mmCIF file of C-alpha atoms in Angstrom:
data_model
loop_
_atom_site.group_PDB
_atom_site.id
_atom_site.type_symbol
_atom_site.label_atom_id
_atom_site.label_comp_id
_atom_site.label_asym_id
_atom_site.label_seq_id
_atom_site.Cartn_x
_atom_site.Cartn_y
_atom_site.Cartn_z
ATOM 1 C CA UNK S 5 11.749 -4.497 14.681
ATOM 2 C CA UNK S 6 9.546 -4.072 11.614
ATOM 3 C CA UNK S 7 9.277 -5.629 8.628
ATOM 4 C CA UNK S 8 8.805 -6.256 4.987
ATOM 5 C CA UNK S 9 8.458 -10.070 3.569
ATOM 6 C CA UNK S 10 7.524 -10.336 -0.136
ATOM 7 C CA UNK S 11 7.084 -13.103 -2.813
ATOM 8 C CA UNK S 12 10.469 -14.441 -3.877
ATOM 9 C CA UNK S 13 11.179 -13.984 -7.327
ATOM 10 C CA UNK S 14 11.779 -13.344 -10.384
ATOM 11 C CA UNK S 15 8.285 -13.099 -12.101
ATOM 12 C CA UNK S 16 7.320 -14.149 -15.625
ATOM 13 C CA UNK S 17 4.663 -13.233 -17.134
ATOM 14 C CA UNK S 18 3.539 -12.749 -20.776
ATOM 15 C CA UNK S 19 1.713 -9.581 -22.266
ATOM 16 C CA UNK S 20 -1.953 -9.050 -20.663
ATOM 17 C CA UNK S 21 -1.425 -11.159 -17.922
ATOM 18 C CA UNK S 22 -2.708 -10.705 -14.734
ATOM 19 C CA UNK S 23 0.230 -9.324 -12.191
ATOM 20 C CA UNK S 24 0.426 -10.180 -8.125
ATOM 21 C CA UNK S 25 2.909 -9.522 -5.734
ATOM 22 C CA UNK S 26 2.382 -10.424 -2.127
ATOM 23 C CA UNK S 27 3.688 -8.281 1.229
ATOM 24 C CA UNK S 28 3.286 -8.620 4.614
ATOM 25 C CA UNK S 29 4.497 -6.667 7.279
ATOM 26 C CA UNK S 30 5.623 -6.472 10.665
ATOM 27 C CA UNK S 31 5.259 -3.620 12.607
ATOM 28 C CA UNK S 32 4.912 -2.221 16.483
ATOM 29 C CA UNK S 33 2.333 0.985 15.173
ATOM 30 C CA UNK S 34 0.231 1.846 12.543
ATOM 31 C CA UNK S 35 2.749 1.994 9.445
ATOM 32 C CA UNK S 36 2.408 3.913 5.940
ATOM 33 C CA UNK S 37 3.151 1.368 3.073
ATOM 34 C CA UNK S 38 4.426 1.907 0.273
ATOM 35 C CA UNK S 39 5.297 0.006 -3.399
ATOM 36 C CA UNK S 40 8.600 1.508 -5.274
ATOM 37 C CA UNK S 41 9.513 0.356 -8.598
ATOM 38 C CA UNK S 42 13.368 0.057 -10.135
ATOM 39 C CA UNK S 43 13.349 -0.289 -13.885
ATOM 40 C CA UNK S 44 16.352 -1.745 -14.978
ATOM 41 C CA UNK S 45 20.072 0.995 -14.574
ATOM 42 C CA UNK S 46 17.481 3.202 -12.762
ATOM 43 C CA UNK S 47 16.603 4.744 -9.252
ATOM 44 C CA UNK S 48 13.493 3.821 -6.931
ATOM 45 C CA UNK S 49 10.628 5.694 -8.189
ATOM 46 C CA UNK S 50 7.079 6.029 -5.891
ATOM 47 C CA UNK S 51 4.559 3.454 -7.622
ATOM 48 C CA UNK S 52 1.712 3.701 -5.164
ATOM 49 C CA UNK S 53 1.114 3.818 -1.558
ATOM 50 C CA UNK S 54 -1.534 4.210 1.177
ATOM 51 C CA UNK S 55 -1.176 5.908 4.672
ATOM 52 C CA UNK S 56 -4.289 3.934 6.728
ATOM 53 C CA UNK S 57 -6.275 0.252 7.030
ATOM 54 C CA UNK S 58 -8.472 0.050 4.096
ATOM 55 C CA UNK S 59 -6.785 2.710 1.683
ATOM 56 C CA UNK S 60 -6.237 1.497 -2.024
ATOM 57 C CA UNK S 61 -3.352 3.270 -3.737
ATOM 58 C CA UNK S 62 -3.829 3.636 -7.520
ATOM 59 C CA UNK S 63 -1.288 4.409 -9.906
ATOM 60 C CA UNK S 64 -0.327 3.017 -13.618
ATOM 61 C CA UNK S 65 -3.275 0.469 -13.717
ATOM 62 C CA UNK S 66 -1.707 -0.990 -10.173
ATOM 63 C CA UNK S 67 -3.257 -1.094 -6.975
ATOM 64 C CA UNK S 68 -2.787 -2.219 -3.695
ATOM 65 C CA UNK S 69 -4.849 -2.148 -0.505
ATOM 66 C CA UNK S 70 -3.825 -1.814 2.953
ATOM 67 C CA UNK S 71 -5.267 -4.852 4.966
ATOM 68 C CA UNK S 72 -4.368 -4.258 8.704
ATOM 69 C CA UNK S 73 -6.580 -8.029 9.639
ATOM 70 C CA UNK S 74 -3.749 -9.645 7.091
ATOM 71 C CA UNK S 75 -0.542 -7.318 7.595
ATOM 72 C CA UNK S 76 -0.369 -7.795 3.516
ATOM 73 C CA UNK S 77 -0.219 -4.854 1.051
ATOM 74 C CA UNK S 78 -0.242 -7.121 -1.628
ATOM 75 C CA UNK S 79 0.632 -5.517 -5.765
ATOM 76 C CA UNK S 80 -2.322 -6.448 -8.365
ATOM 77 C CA UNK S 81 -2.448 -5.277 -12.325
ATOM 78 C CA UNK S 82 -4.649 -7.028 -14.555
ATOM 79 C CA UNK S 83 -3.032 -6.485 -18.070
ATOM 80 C CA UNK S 84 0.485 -6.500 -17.500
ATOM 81 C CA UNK S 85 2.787 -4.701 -20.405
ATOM 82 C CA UNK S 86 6.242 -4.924 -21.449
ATOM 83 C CA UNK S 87 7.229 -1.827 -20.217
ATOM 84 C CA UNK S 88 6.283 -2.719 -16.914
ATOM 85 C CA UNK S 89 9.560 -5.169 -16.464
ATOM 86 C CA UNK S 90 11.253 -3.856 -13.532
ATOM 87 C CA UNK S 91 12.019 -4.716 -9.757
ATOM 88 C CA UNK S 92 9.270 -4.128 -7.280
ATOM 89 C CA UNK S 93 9.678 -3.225 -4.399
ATOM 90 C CA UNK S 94 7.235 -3.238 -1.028
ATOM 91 C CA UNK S 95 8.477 -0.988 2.106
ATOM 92 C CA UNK S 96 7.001 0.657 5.041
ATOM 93 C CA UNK S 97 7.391 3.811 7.121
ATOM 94 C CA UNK S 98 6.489 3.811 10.813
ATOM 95 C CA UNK S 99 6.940 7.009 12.698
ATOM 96 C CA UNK S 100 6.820 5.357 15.830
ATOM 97 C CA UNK S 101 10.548 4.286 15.207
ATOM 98 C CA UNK S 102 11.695 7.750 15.431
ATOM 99 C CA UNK S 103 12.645 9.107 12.107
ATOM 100 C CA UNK S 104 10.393 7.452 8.684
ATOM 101 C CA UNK S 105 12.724 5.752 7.841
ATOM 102 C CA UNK S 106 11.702 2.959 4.843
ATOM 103 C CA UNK S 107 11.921 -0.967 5.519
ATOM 104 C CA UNK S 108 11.921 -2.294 2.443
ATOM 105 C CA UNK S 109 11.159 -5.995 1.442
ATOM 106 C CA UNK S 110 14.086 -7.870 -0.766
ATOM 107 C CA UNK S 111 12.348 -6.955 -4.157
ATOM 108 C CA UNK S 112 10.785 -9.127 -6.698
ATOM 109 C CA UNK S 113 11.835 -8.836 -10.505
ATOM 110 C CA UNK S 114 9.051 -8.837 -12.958
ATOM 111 C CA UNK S 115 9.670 -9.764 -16.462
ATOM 112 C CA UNK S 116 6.816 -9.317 -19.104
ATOM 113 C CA UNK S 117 7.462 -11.498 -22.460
ATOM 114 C CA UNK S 118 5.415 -9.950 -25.571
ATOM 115 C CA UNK I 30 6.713 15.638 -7.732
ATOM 116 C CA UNK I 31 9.660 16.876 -6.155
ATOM 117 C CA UNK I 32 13.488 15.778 -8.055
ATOM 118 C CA UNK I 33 16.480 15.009 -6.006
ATOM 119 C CA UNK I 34 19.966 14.665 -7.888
ATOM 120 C CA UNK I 35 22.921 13.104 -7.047
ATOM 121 C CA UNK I 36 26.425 13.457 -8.116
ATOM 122 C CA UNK I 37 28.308 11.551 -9.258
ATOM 123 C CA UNK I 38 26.280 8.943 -10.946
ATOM 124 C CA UNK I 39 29.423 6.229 -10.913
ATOM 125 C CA UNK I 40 32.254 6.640 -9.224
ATOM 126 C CA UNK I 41 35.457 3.808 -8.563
ATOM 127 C CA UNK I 42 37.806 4.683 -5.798
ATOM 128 C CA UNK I 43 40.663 2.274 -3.874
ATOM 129 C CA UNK I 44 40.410 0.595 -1.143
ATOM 130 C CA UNK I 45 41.241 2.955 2.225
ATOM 131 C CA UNK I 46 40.255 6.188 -0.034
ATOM 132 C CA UNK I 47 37.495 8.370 1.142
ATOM 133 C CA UNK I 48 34.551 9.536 -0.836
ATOM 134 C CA UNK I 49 32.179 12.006 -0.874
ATOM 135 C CA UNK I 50 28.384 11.306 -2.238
ATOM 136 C CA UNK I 51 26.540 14.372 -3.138
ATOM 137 C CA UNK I 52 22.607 14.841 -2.947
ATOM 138 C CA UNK I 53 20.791 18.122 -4.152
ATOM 139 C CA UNK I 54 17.323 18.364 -3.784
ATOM 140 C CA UNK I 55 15.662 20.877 -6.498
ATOM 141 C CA UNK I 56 13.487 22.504 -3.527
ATOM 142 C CA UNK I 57 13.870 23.422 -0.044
ATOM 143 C CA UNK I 58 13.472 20.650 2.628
ATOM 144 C CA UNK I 59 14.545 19.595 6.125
ATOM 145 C CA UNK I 60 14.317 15.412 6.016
ATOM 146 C CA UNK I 61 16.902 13.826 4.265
ATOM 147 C CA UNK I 62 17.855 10.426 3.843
ATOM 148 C CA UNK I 63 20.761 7.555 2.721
ATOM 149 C CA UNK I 64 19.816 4.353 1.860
ATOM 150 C CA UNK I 65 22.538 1.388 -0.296
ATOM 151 C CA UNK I 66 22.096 -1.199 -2.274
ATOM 152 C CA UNK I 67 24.326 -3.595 -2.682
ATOM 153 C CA UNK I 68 24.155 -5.125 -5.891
ATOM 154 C CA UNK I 69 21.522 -7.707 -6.058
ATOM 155 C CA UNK I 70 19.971 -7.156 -2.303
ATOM 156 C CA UNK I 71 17.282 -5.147 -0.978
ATOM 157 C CA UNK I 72 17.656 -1.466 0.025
ATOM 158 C CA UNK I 73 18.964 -0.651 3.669
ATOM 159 C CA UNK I 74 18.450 2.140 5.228
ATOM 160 C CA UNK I 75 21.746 4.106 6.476
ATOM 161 C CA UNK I 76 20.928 7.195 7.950
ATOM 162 C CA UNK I 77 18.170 9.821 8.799
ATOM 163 C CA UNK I 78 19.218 14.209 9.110
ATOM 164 C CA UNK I 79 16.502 16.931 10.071
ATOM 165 C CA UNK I 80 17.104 20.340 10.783
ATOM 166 C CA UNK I 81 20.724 19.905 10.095
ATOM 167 C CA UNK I 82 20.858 16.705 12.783
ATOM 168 C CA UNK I 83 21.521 13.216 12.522
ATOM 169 C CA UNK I 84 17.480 11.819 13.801
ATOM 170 C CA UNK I 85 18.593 8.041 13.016
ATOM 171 C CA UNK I 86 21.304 5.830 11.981
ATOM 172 C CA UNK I 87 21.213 2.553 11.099
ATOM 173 C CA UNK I 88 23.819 -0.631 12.337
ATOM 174 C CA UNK I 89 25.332 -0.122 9.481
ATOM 175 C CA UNK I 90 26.401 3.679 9.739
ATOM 176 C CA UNK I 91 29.594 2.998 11.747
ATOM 177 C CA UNK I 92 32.025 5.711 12.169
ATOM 178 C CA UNK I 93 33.625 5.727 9.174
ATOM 179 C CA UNK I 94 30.744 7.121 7.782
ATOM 180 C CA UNK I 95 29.058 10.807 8.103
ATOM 181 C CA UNK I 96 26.731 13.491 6.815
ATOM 182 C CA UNK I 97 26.378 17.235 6.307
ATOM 183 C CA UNK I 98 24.839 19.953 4.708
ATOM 184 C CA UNK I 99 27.188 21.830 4.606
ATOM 185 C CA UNK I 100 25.962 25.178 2.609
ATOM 186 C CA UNK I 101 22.476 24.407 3.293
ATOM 187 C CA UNK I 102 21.456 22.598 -0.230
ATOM 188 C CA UNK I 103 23.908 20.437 -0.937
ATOM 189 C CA UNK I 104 23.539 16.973 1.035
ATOM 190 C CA UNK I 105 26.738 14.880 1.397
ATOM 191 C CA UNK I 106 27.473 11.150 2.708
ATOM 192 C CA UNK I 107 31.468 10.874 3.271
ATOM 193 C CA UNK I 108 33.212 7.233 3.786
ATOM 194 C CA UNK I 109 36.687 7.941 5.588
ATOM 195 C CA UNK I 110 38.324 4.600 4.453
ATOM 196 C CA UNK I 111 36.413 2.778 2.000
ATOM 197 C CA UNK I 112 36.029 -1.228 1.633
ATOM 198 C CA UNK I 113 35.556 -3.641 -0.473
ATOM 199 C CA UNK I 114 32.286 -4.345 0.460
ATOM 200 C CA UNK I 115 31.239 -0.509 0.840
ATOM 201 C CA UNK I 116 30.722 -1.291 -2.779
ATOM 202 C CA UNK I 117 26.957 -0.251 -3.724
ATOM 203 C CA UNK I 118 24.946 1.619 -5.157
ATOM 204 C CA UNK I 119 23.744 4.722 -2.730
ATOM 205 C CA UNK I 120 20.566 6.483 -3.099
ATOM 206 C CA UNK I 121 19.667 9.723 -1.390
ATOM 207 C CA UNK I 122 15.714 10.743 -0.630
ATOM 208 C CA UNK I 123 13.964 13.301 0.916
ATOM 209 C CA UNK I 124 10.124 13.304 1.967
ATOM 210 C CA UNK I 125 7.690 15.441 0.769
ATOM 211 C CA UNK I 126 3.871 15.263 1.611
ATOM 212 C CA UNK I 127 4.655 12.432 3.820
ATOM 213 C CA UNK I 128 6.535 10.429 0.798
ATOM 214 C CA UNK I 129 10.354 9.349 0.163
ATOM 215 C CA UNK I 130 11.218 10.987 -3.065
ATOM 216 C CA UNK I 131 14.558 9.178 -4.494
ATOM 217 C CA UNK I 132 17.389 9.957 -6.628
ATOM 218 C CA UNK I 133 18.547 8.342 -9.143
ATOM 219 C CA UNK I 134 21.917 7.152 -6.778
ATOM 220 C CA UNK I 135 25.501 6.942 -7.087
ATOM 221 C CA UNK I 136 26.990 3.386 -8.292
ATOM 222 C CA UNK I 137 30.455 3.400 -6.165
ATOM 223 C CA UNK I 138 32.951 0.202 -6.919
ATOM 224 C CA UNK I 139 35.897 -0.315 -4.426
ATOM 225 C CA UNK I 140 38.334 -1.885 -5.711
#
């Protein structure tokens, strides 16, 4: 069935830093992936995604590009911040498998030190 | 962006009780989803609904859970006979423009 595999955490970074996260996937059709972010006591909230091969999605000063050669979808940011602690989180929808239902990877916690 | 709420935000119960989860999205739409996460771990996904259907359920959704809509806004997950290690925390989304919109979940401790 399909899958989500990212870096194993946790993450520490200082302030300014540059940020990446690595995903791959696994999947039998032609996914939409997808990058959720948890800050800490909170719910999953959309970071960024992108629906084809070769799509960047943008959002917060992170980006991501779809790479269907490498199955990755890996998370970049160049200046990490503080505020940008959380738990990230790579997942993928495929159609194909009936309903879009979400795969997510296990989640890698970022901490930013000032 | 579209909001989904859930009620309640916490909520402890006994081991054998049943509980109900409640999801209500702010607008009006047909794909709804239950996902857990169990402390620590990665989100799983439990269970698909559409058009008032079950579309997909995961391993996981066994028969002591279920889901309605039962006056057509409010979404609800019910565990008959809760376990220990139904103990999560239990997010509800729905998809709009081809995205999974989240609440903010419902922490649920069995003790």
């Amino acid at each position: 069935g399909d899958s989500v595999t990212q870096m194993e955490g946790p993450v520490t970074l200082s302030e300014e830093a540059f940020l990446t996260i690595n995903c791959t996937y696994t999947a039998t059709g032609y996914p939409s992936l997808f990058w959720y972010v948890q800050y800490p006591g909170e719910g999953l909230q959309l970071l960024l995604k992108a629906t084809k091969a070769d799509d960047k999605g943008s959002n917060k000063g992170f980006e991501a590009t779809y790479r269907k050669e490498t199955t990755s979808f890996h998370l970049e940011k160049g200046s990490v911040q503080v505020s940008d602690s959380a738990v990230y989180f790579c997942a993928l929808s495929d159609a194909q498998g009936g309903s879009e239902k979400l795969v997510f990877g296990k989640g890698t916690k970022l901490t930013v030190n000032p | 962006e579209p909001e989904v709420t859930q009620t309640p935000s916490h909520q402890v119960t006994q081991m054998g009780q049943e509980v109900i989860l409640r999801c209500v999205p702010i607008s009006n739409h047909l794909y709804f989803y239950w996902y857990r996460q169990i402390l620590g771990q990665k989100v799983e996904f439990l269970v698909s609904f559409y058009n008032n259907e079950i579309s997909e359920k995961s391993e996981i959704f066994d028969d002591q859970f279920s889901v309605e809509r039962p006056d057509g806004s409010n979404f609800t997950l019910k565990i008959r006979s809760t376990k220990l290690e139904d103990s999560a925390m239990y997010f509800c989304a729905m998809t709009y423009q081809e995205t999974q919109y989240f609440g903010p979940g419902t922490r649920l401790l069995v003790l």
